[in-house]
Amino acid sequence: MSTTASNGIDVAQLIDTIEAIKADPNVGEFTFRARSTWQSGTHSLGEIGAFTHAGEQDHTRVAPFRLEGDEPPVLLGQNNGPNAVELLLQALGFCYAVGYVANAAARGIEISRMDYEIEGDLDVRSFLGLEGARAGFTAIRAKGTVSSPNATPEQLRELCQYVQDTSPVRDNLANPVPVQTSLEIV
Amino acid sequence: MSTTASNGIDVAQLIDTIEAIKADPNVGEFTFRARSTWQSGTHSLGEIGAFTHAGEQDHTRVAPFRLEGDEPPVLLGQNNGPNAVELLLQALGFCYAVGYVANAAARGIEISRMDYEIEGDLDVRSFLGLEGARAGFTAIRAKGTVSSPNATPEQLRELCQYVQDTSPVRDNLANPVPVQTSLEIV
């Protein structure tokens, strides 16, 4: 395992983080948050700001990230932003990339390219109240493209499997997670 | 059921869409896509562009939506954008809002406010290769806040349940979806 920075990942910080969590599992605990404010029709504004780490609020973000969510015209919107299920696919690509390059760095594998194309099949009948397939994606396909100047194909394929096994977003898609929903009427 | 536009939703178009899908279920079929290109460290650029509807490519987006994904410093990044699991939470809020206001419009319920706060608990030990909880969120909580000038609390609560039952993003979180991952080495 190399301790020099690799792939833009500070491997020394990565190792320190792992050791800190081994010493106190609470250091591994996060609560993330997102907020959305409906505008009109299928258009909402999103905000992703502070999160909680080990019971304390993180203050490194000076302002929340702002996103727009909307539907295309065929789904009653005006293309002010991607739709919700497209964001789900984007999240999987981002998650896979972080896992791949960080674990590569920890193994001394240099990465020169790491792209993902994610696609998902969705039948909107359930969403529209008709009999049909499940409401969400029936299948998601992720295709990674990787280049490395110093790894074997076997190492790169093994890492792809490792990343699938430890990806938070893949876990939440491939396996059920409890979603508790409440409503306040004001 | 009202056919006038309501909540910014074109209810006549909504009904036409439902009738078109009843006549030809293929009209309800979509394949959505997202692409990500790794930059450095935990930072990737995302693009969400054209999708396939009923076997044909949609051309209403003149350019893809661009997103940035990154981690905060405590997770080895530089806050160039939200992280992947935060995007997952944002997607749930956007999805719930679309479902709520569109179904409200179809029922003649006016919505004057529809916000969501979504949060999720995540233990990063599995992601870092340590023994611990599952890789993804162990729990997700969604809190909606709604106002309507013409609906009863019972109608608004019933609609909240209906939206949970038909939300594509909630379905893909609460129930498993097959995720197929491949890797090309170039």
CSV table of C-alpha atoms in Angstrom, one decimal:
chain,number,residue,atom,x,y,z
A,1,MET,CA,0.0,0.0,0.0
A,2,SER,CA,1.5,3.4,-1.0
A,3,THR,CA,1.3,6.4,1.2
A,4,THR,CA,1.9,8.9,-1.6
A,5,ALA,CA,-0.9,10.9,-3.1
A,6,SER,CA,-2.3,9.0,-6.1
A,7,ASN,CA,-5.1,9.7,-8.5
A,8,GLY,CA,-5.7,13.0,-6.6
A,9,ILE,CA,-6.5,11.0,-3.4
A,10,ASP,CA,-4.5,11.8,-0.3
A,11,VAL,CA,-3.7,8.2,0.7
A,12,ALA,CA,-2.2,9.2,4.0
A,13,GLN,CA,-5.5,10.9,4.9
A,14,LEU,CA,-7.4,7.8,3.8
A,15,ILE,CA,-5.3,5.6,6.1
A,16,ASP,CA,-5.6,8.0,9.0
A,17,THR,CA,-9.4,8.0,8.5
A,18,ILE,CA,-9.5,4.3,8.5
A,19,GLU,CA,-7.4,4.1,11.7
A,20,ALA,CA,-9.6,6.8,13.4
A,21,ILE,CA,-12.7,4.8,12.6
A,22,LYS,CA,-11.2,1.6,13.9
A,23,ALA,CA,-10.4,3.4,17.2
A,24,ASP,CA,-13.9,5.0,17.4
A,25,PRO,CA,-16.6,3.6,15.1
A,26,ASN,CA,-18.6,6.8,15.8
A,27,VAL,CA,-16.2,8.6,13.5
A,28,GLY,CA,-17.7,6.6,10.6
A,29,GLU,CA,-21.2,7.8,11.1
A,30,PHE,CA,-22.8,10.4,8.9
A,31,THR,CA,-26.3,11.8,8.4
A,32,PHE,CA,-26.7,13.5,5.0
A,33,ARG,CA,-29.5,15.8,4.0
A,34,ALA,CA,-31.2,17.3,0.9
A,35,ARG,CA,-34.1,19.8,0.8
A,36,SER,CA,-36.5,20.5,-2.1
A,37,THR,CA,-38.8,23.4,-2.6
A,38,TRP,CA,-41.5,23.0,-5.2
A,39,GLN,CA,-41.8,25.8,-7.8
A,40,SER,CA,-44.6,24.9,-10.2
A,41,GLY,CA,-45.7,21.9,-12.2
A,42,THR,CA,-42.9,19.3,-12.2
A,43,HIS,CA,-40.2,21.8,-11.3
A,44,SER,CA,-38.5,21.9,-7.8
A,45,LEU,CA,-35.4,23.5,-6.5
A,46,GLY,CA,-33.0,21.4,-4.5
A,47,GLU,CA,-30.4,22.3,-1.8
A,48,ILE,CA,-27.7,20.1,-0.4
A,49,GLY,CA,-25.9,21.8,2.5
A,50,ALA,CA,-24.5,20.8,5.8
A,51,PHE,CA,-24.3,17.2,7.0
A,52,THR,CA,-23.7,15.6,10.4
A,53,HIS,CA,-20.5,13.7,11.0
A,54,ALA,CA,-19.8,11.9,14.3
A,55,GLY,CA,-22.7,13.8,15.9
A,56,GLU,CA,-21.5,17.3,14.8
A,57,GLN,CA,-22.4,19.5,11.9
A,58,ASP,CA,-19.8,19.9,9.2
A,59,HIS,CA,-19.1,23.5,8.3
A,60,THR,CA,-16.9,23.2,5.3
A,61,ARG,CA,-19.6,24.2,2.8
A,62,VAL,CA,-20.0,28.0,2.8
A,63,ALA,CA,-23.2,27.7,0.8
A,64,PRO,CA,-25.5,24.8,-0.1
A,65,PHE,CA,-25.2,23.3,-3.6
A,66,ARG,CA,-28.3,24.2,-5.6
A,67,LEU,CA,-29.9,21.8,-8.1
A,68,GLU,CA,-33.0,22.0,-10.3
A,69,GLY,CA,-35.3,19.1,-10.9
A,70,ASP,CA,-37.9,19.0,-13.7
A,71,GLU,CA,-39.4,16.6,-16.3
A,72,PRO,CA,-39.1,16.9,-20.1
A,73,PRO,CA,-42.2,18.0,-22.0
A,74,VAL,CA,-43.4,14.4,-22.7
A,75,LEU,CA,-43.6,14.0,-18.9
A,76,LEU,CA,-45.4,17.3,-18.3
A,77,GLY,CA,-42.4,19.4,-17.6
A,78,GLN,CA,-40.2,22.1,-19.2
A,79,ASN,CA,-36.7,20.7,-19.0
A,80,ASN,CA,-35.6,23.1,-16.2
A,81,GLY,CA,-33.3,20.2,-15.0
A,82,PRO,CA,-32.9,16.5,-15.0
A,83,ASN,CA,-35.6,14.4,-13.6
A,84,ALA,CA,-35.5,12.4,-10.3
A,85,VAL,CA,-34.7,9.0,-11.8
A,86,GLU,CA,-31.9,10.5,-14.0
A,87,LEU,CA,-30.3,11.8,-10.8
A,88,LEU,CA,-30.4,8.3,-9.4
A,89,LEU,CA,-28.4,7.1,-12.3
A,90,GLN,CA,-26.0,10.0,-12.0
A,91,ALA,CA,-25.5,9.2,-8.3
A,92,LEU,CA,-24.5,5.6,-9.2
A,93,GLY,CA,-21.8,6.8,-11.7
A,94,PHE,CA,-20.4,9.3,-9.2
A,95,CYS,CA,-20.4,6.7,-6.4
A,96,TYR,CA,-18.6,4.1,-8.6
A,97,ALA,CA,-16.0,6.6,-9.6
A,98,VAL,CA,-15.1,7.6,-6.1
A,99,GLY,CA,-14.9,4.0,-5.0
A,100,TYR,CA,-12.8,3.0,-7.9
A,101,VAL,CA,-10.1,5.7,-7.8
A,102,ALA,CA,-9.9,5.8,-4.0
A,103,ASN,CA,-9.4,2.1,-3.7
A,104,ALA,CA,-7.0,2.1,-6.7
A,105,ALA,CA,-4.9,4.8,-4.9
A,106,ALA,CA,-4.8,2.7,-1.8
A,107,ARG,CA,-3.5,-0.2,-3.9
A,108,GLY,CA,-0.9,1.8,-5.8
A,109,ILE,CA,-2.9,1.6,-9.0
A,110,GLU,CA,-2.8,4.8,-11.1
A,111,ILE,CA,-5.9,5.7,-13.0
A,112,SER,CA,-5.8,7.9,-16.1
A,113,ARG,CA,-9.4,7.6,-17.1
A,114,MET,CA,-12.5,6.5,-15.3
A,115,ASP,CA,-15.9,7.2,-17.0
A,116,TYR,CA,-19.3,5.6,-16.5
A,117,GLU,CA,-22.4,5.4,-18.7
A,118,ILE,CA,-25.4,4.4,-16.7
A,119,GLU,CA,-28.8,3.7,-18.1
A,120,GLY,CA,-32.1,2.5,-16.7
A,121,ASP,CA,-35.4,1.2,-18.1
A,122,LEU,CA,-38.5,2.6,-16.7
A,123,ASP,CA,-42.2,2.0,-17.5
A,124,VAL,CA,-44.3,5.0,-16.3
A,125,ARG,CA,-47.6,3.1,-16.1
A,126,SER,CA,-47.5,2.5,-12.4
A,127,PHE,CA,-46.6,6.2,-11.8
A,128,LEU,CA,-49.6,7.1,-13.8
A,129,GLY,CA,-51.9,4.8,-11.9
A,130,LEU,CA,-52.2,2.1,-14.6
A,131,GLU,CA,-51.5,-1.6,-14.3
A,132,GLY,CA,-48.0,-2.4,-15.3
A,133,ALA,CA,-44.4,-2.9,-14.2
A,134,ARG,CA,-43.1,-1.7,-10.9
A,135,ALA,CA,-42.9,2.1,-10.4
A,136,GLY,CA,-39.1,2.4,-10.6
A,137,PHE,CA,-36.4,1.2,-12.9
A,138,THR,CA,-36.8,-2.5,-13.8
A,139,ALA,CA,-33.1,-2.7,-14.7
A,140,ILE,CA,-30.0,-0.5,-14.4
A,141,ARG,CA,-26.9,-1.0,-16.5
A,142,ALA,CA,-23.5,0.6,-15.6
A,143,LYS,CA,-20.7,0.5,-18.1
A,144,GLY,CA,-17.3,1.7,-16.8
A,145,THR,CA,-14.3,2.6,-19.0
A,146,VAL,CA,-11.0,2.6,-17.3
A,147,SER,CA,-7.3,3.2,-18.2
A,148,SER,CA,-4.3,2.6,-16.0
A,149,PRO,CA,-0.6,2.8,-16.9
A,150,ASN,CA,0.5,0.3,-14.2
A,151,ALA,CA,-2.3,-2.2,-13.5
A,152,THR,CA,-3.1,-5.5,-15.1
A,153,PRO,CA,-6.5,-6.2,-16.6
A,154,GLU,CA,-7.0,-8.8,-13.8
A,155,GLN,CA,-6.3,-6.1,-11.1
A,156,LEU,CA,-8.7,-3.7,-12.8
A,157,ARG,CA,-11.5,-6.3,-13.1
A,158,GLU,CA,-11.1,-7.4,-9.5
A,159,LEU,CA,-11.3,-3.7,-8.4
A,160,CYS,CA,-14.5,-3.3,-10.3
A,161,GLN,CA,-16.0,-6.2,-8.4
A,162,TYR,CA,-14.7,-4.8,-5.1
A,163,VAL,CA,-16.3,-1.4,-5.8
A,164,GLN,CA,-19.6,-3.0,-6.6
A,165,ASP,CA,-19.5,-4.8,-3.3
A,166,THR,CA,-18.8,-1.6,-1.3
A,167,SER,CA,-20.6,1.1,-3.2
A,168,PRO,CA,-23.2,2.9,-1.0
A,169,VAL,CA,-25.4,3.9,-3.9
A,170,ARG,CA,-25.3,0.4,-5.5
A,171,ASP,CA,-26.2,-1.1,-2.1
A,172,ASN,CA,-29.2,1.2,-1.8
A,173,LEU,CA,-30.4,0.3,-5.3
A,174,ALA,CA,-29.6,-3.5,-5.3
A,175,ASN,CA,-30.9,-4.0,-1.7
A,176,PRO,CA,-33.9,-2.6,0.1
A,177,VAL,CA,-33.5,0.4,2.5
A,178,PRO,CA,-36.3,1.5,4.8
A,179,VAL,CA,-37.8,4.8,3.7
A,180,GLN,CA,-40.0,6.5,6.3
A,181,THR,CA,-42.2,9.3,5.0
A,182,SER,CA,-44.2,11.8,7.0
A,183,LEU,CA,-46.3,14.8,6.1
A,184,GLU,CA,-46.9,18.0,7.9
A,185,ILE,CA,-49.9,20.0,6.8
A,186,VAL,CA,-49.5,23.8,7.3
B,1,MET,CA,-61.4,15.1,-12.3
B,2,SER,CA,-60.6,18.6,-13.5
B,3,THR,CA,-59.2,19.2,-17.0
B,4,THR,CA,-58.0,22.7,-16.3
B,5,ALA,CA,-54.4,23.3,-15.7
B,6,SER,CA,-53.7,23.1,-12.0
B,7,ASN,CA,-50.5,23.4,-9.9
B,8,GLY,CA,-48.7,24.2,-13.2
B,9,ILE,CA,-49.6,20.7,-14.5
B,10,ASP,CA,-51.4,20.5,-17.8
B,11,VAL,CA,-54.1,18.0,-16.7
B,12,ALA,CA,-55.5,17.6,-20.2
B,13,GLN,CA,-52.0,16.5,-21.4
B,14,LEU,CA,-51.8,14.2,-18.4
B,15,ILE,CA,-55.1,12.5,-19.3
B,16,ASP,CA,-54.1,12.3,-23.0
B,17,THR,CA,-50.8,10.6,-22.0
B,18,ILE,CA,-52.6,8.0,-19.8
B,19,GLU,CA,-55.0,7.3,-22.7
B,20,ALA,CA,-52.1,7.0,-25.2
B,21,ILE,CA,-50.4,4.5,-22.9
B,22,LYS,CA,-53.6,2.5,-22.4
B,23,ALA,CA,-53.9,2.2,-26.2
B,24,ASP,CA,-50.2,1.3,-26.6
B,25,PRO,CA,-48.2,0.3,-23.5
B,26,ASN,CA,-45.0,0.9,-25.5
B,27,VAL,CA,-45.7,4.7,-25.1
B,28,GLY,CA,-45.0,4.2,-21.4
B,29,GLU,CA,-41.5,2.9,-21.9
B,30,PHE,CA,-38.4,5.0,-21.2
B,31,THR,CA,-34.6,4.4,-21.0
B,32,PHE,CA,-32.9,7.2,-19.1
B,33,ARG,CA,-29.1,7.8,-19.1
B,34,ALA,CA,-26.4,9.6,-17.2
B,35,ARG,CA,-22.7,9.8,-18.0
B,36,SER,CA,-19.8,10.7,-15.6
B,37,THR,CA,-16.3,11.7,-16.4
B,38,TRP,CA,-13.7,11.5,-13.6
B,39,GLN,CA,-11.6,14.6,-13.1
B,40,SER,CA,-9.3,13.9,-10.1
B,41,GLY,CA,-9.6,12.5,-6.6
B,42,THR,CA,-13.3,12.2,-5.7
B,43,HIS,CA,-14.4,14.8,-8.3
B,44,SER,CA,-16.4,13.8,-11.4
B,45,LEU,CA,-18.4,15.7,-14.0
B,46,GLY,CA,-21.8,14.4,-14.8
B,47,GLU,CA,-24.0,14.8,-17.9
B,48,ILE,CA,-27.6,14.0,-18.3
B,49,GLY,CA,-28.8,14.4,-21.9
B,50,ALA,CA,-31.1,12.6,-24.3
B,51,PHE,CA,-33.3,9.7,-23.3
B,52,THR,CA,-35.2,7.1,-25.2
B,53,HIS,CA,-39.0,7.1,-25.2
B,54,ALA,CA,-41.1,4.4,-26.9
B,55,GLY,CA,-38.0,3.3,-28.8
B,56,GLU,CA,-37.1,6.8,-30.1
B,57,GLN,CA,-34.6,9.4,-28.8
B,58,ASP,CA,-36.1,12.5,-27.3
B,59,HIS,CA,-34.7,15.7,-28.8
B,60,THR,CA,-36.1,18.4,-26.6
B,61,ARG,CA,-32.9,19.0,-24.6
B,62,VAL,CA,-30.6,21.3,-26.7
B,63,ALA,CA,-27.7,20.5,-24.3
B,64,PRO,CA,-27.1,18.0,-21.6
B,65,PHE,CA,-27.6,19.1,-17.9
B,66,ARG,CA,-24.2,19.3,-16.3
B,67,LEU,CA,-23.5,18.3,-12.6
B,68,GLU,CA,-20.5,18.1,-10.4
B,69,GLY,CA,-20.0,15.3,-7.9
B,70,ASP,CA,-17.4,15.4,-5.1
B,71,GLU,CA,-16.9,14.7,-1.5
B,72,PRO,CA,-16.3,17.1,1.4
B,73,PRO,CA,-12.8,17.3,2.9
B,74,VAL,CA,-13.5,14.8,5.7
B,75,LEU,CA,-14.2,12.2,2.9
B,76,LEU,CA,-11.1,13.1,0.9
B,77,GLY,CA,-12.7,15.7,-1.5
B,78,GLN,CA,-12.9,19.4,-2.0
B,79,ASN,CA,-16.6,20.2,-2.0
B,80,ASN,CA,-16.8,20.7,-5.8
B,81,GLY,CA,-20.3,19.4,-5.6
B,82,PRO,CA,-22.6,17.2,-3.5
B,83,ASN,CA,-21.7,13.6,-3.0
B,84,ALA,CA,-23.4,10.6,-4.6
B,85,VAL,CA,-25.5,9.6,-1.6
B,86,GLU,CA,-26.7,13.2,-1.2
B,87,LEU,CA,-27.9,13.1,-4.8
B,88,LEU,CA,-29.9,10.0,-4.0
B,89,LEU,CA,-31.7,11.9,-1.2
B,90,GLN,CA,-32.3,14.9,-3.6
B,91,ALA,CA,-33.7,12.5,-6.2
B,92,LEU,CA,-36.3,11.2,-3.6
B,93,GLY,CA,-37.4,14.8,-2.8
B,94,PHE,CA,-37.8,15.7,-6.4
B,95,CYS,CA,-39.7,12.5,-7.2
B,96,TYR,CA,-42.1,12.9,-4.3
B,97,ALA,CA,-42.9,16.5,-5.3
B,98,VAL,CA,-43.7,15.6,-8.9
B,99,GLY,CA,-45.9,12.7,-7.8
B,100,TYR,CA,-47.7,14.8,-5.2
B,101,VAL,CA,-48.5,17.9,-7.3
B,102,ALA,CA,-49.4,16.0,-10.5
B,103,ASN,CA,-51.7,13.6,-8.7
B,104,ALA,CA,-53.2,16.5,-6.7
B,105,ALA,CA,-53.9,18.3,-10.0
B,106,ALA,CA,-55.6,15.3,-11.4
B,107,ARG,CA,-57.9,15.2,-8.3
B,108,GLY,CA,-58.6,19.0,-8.4
B,109,ILE,CA,-56.5,19.6,-5.3
B,110,GLU,CA,-54.6,22.9,-5.4
B,111,ILE,CA,-51.2,23.0,-3.9
B,112,SER,CA,-49.6,26.2,-2.6
B,113,ARG,CA,-46.5,24.7,-1.0
B,114,MET,CA,-44.8,21.3,-1.3
B,115,ASP,CA,-41.4,21.0,0.3
B,116,TYR,CA,-39.4,18.0,1.4
B,117,GLU,CA,-36.5,17.5,3.8
B,118,ILE,CA,-34.8,14.2,3.3
B,119,GLU,CA,-32.1,12.7,5.4
B,120,GLY,CA,-30.3,9.4,5.5
B,121,ASP,CA,-27.9,7.7,8.0
B,122,LEU,CA,-24.7,6.2,6.6
B,123,ASP,CA,-21.8,4.4,8.2
B,124,VAL,CA,-18.7,4.6,5.9
B,125,ARG,CA,-17.0,1.6,7.4
B,126,SER,CA,-18.0,-0.9,4.7
B,127,PHE,CA,-17.0,1.6,2.0
B,128,LEU,CA,-13.6,1.8,3.7
B,129,GLY,CA,-13.2,-1.9,3.8
B,130,LEU,CA,-13.9,-2.3,7.6
B,131,GLU,CA,-16.4,-4.5,9.3
B,132,GLY,CA,-19.6,-2.6,9.9
B,133,ALA,CA,-23.0,-1.7,8.7
B,134,ARG,CA,-24.2,-2.1,5.1
B,135,ALA,CA,-22.4,0.1,2.6
B,136,GLY,CA,-25.4,2.4,1.8
B,137,PHE,CA,-27.9,4.3,3.9
B,138,THR,CA,-29.3,2.2,6.8
B,139,ALA,CA,-32.4,4.4,7.0
B,140,ILE,CA,-33.9,7.3,5.0
B,141,ARG,CA,-36.4,9.7,6.4
B,142,ALA,CA,-38.5,12.1,4.2
B,143,LYS,CA,-40.6,14.9,5.7
B,144,GLY,CA,-43.0,16.6,3.5
B,145,THR,CA,-44.6,20.0,4.2
B,146,VAL,CA,-47.8,20.8,2.2
B,147,SER,CA,-50.3,23.5,2.0
B,148,SER,CA,-53.6,23.5,0.1
B,149,PRO,CA,-56.4,26.0,0.0
B,150,ASN,CA,-59.1,23.4,-1.0
B,151,ALA,CA,-58.2,20.0,0.3
B,152,THR,CA,-58.9,18.3,3.6
B,153,PRO,CA,-56.1,16.9,5.8
B,154,GLU,CA,-57.5,13.4,5.1
B,155,GLN,CA,-57.2,14.0,1.3
B,156,LEU,CA,-53.7,15.3,1.7
B,157,ARG,CA,-52.6,12.4,3.9
B,158,GLU,CA,-54.2,9.9,1.5
B,159,LEU,CA,-52.3,11.5,-1.4
B,160,CYS,CA,-49.0,11.2,0.6
B,161,GLN,CA,-49.6,7.5,0.8
B,162,TYR,CA,-50.6,7.2,-2.8
B,163,VAL,CA,-47.4,9.0,-3.9
B,164,GLN,CA,-45.2,6.7,-1.8
B,165,ASP,CA,-46.9,3.7,-3.4
B,166,THR,CA,-46.2,5.0,-7.0
B,167,SER,CA,-42.9,6.9,-6.6
B,168,PRO,CA,-40.2,5.5,-9.0
B,169,VAL,CA,-37.3,6.6,-6.7
B,170,ARG,CA,-38.9,5.3,-3.6
B,171,ASP,CA,-39.6,2.0,-5.3
B,172,ASN,CA,-35.9,1.7,-6.3
B,173,LEU,CA,-34.7,2.5,-2.8
B,174,ALA,CA,-37.3,0.5,-0.8
B,175,ASN,CA,-37.2,-2.6,-3.1
B,176,PRO,CA,-34.2,-4.2,-4.9
B,177,VAL,CA,-33.5,-3.4,-8.5
B,178,PRO,CA,-31.0,-5.4,-10.6
B,179,VAL,CA,-27.8,-3.4,-11.3
B,180,GLN,CA,-25.6,-4.9,-14.0
B,181,THR,CA,-22.0,-3.5,-14.0
B,182,SER,CA,-19.4,-4.0,-16.8
B,183,LEU,CA,-15.9,-2.7,-17.3
B,184,GLU,CA,-14.1,-1.9,-20.5
B,185,ILE,CA,-10.3,-1.5,-20.2
B,186,VAL,CA,-8.8,0.8,-22.7
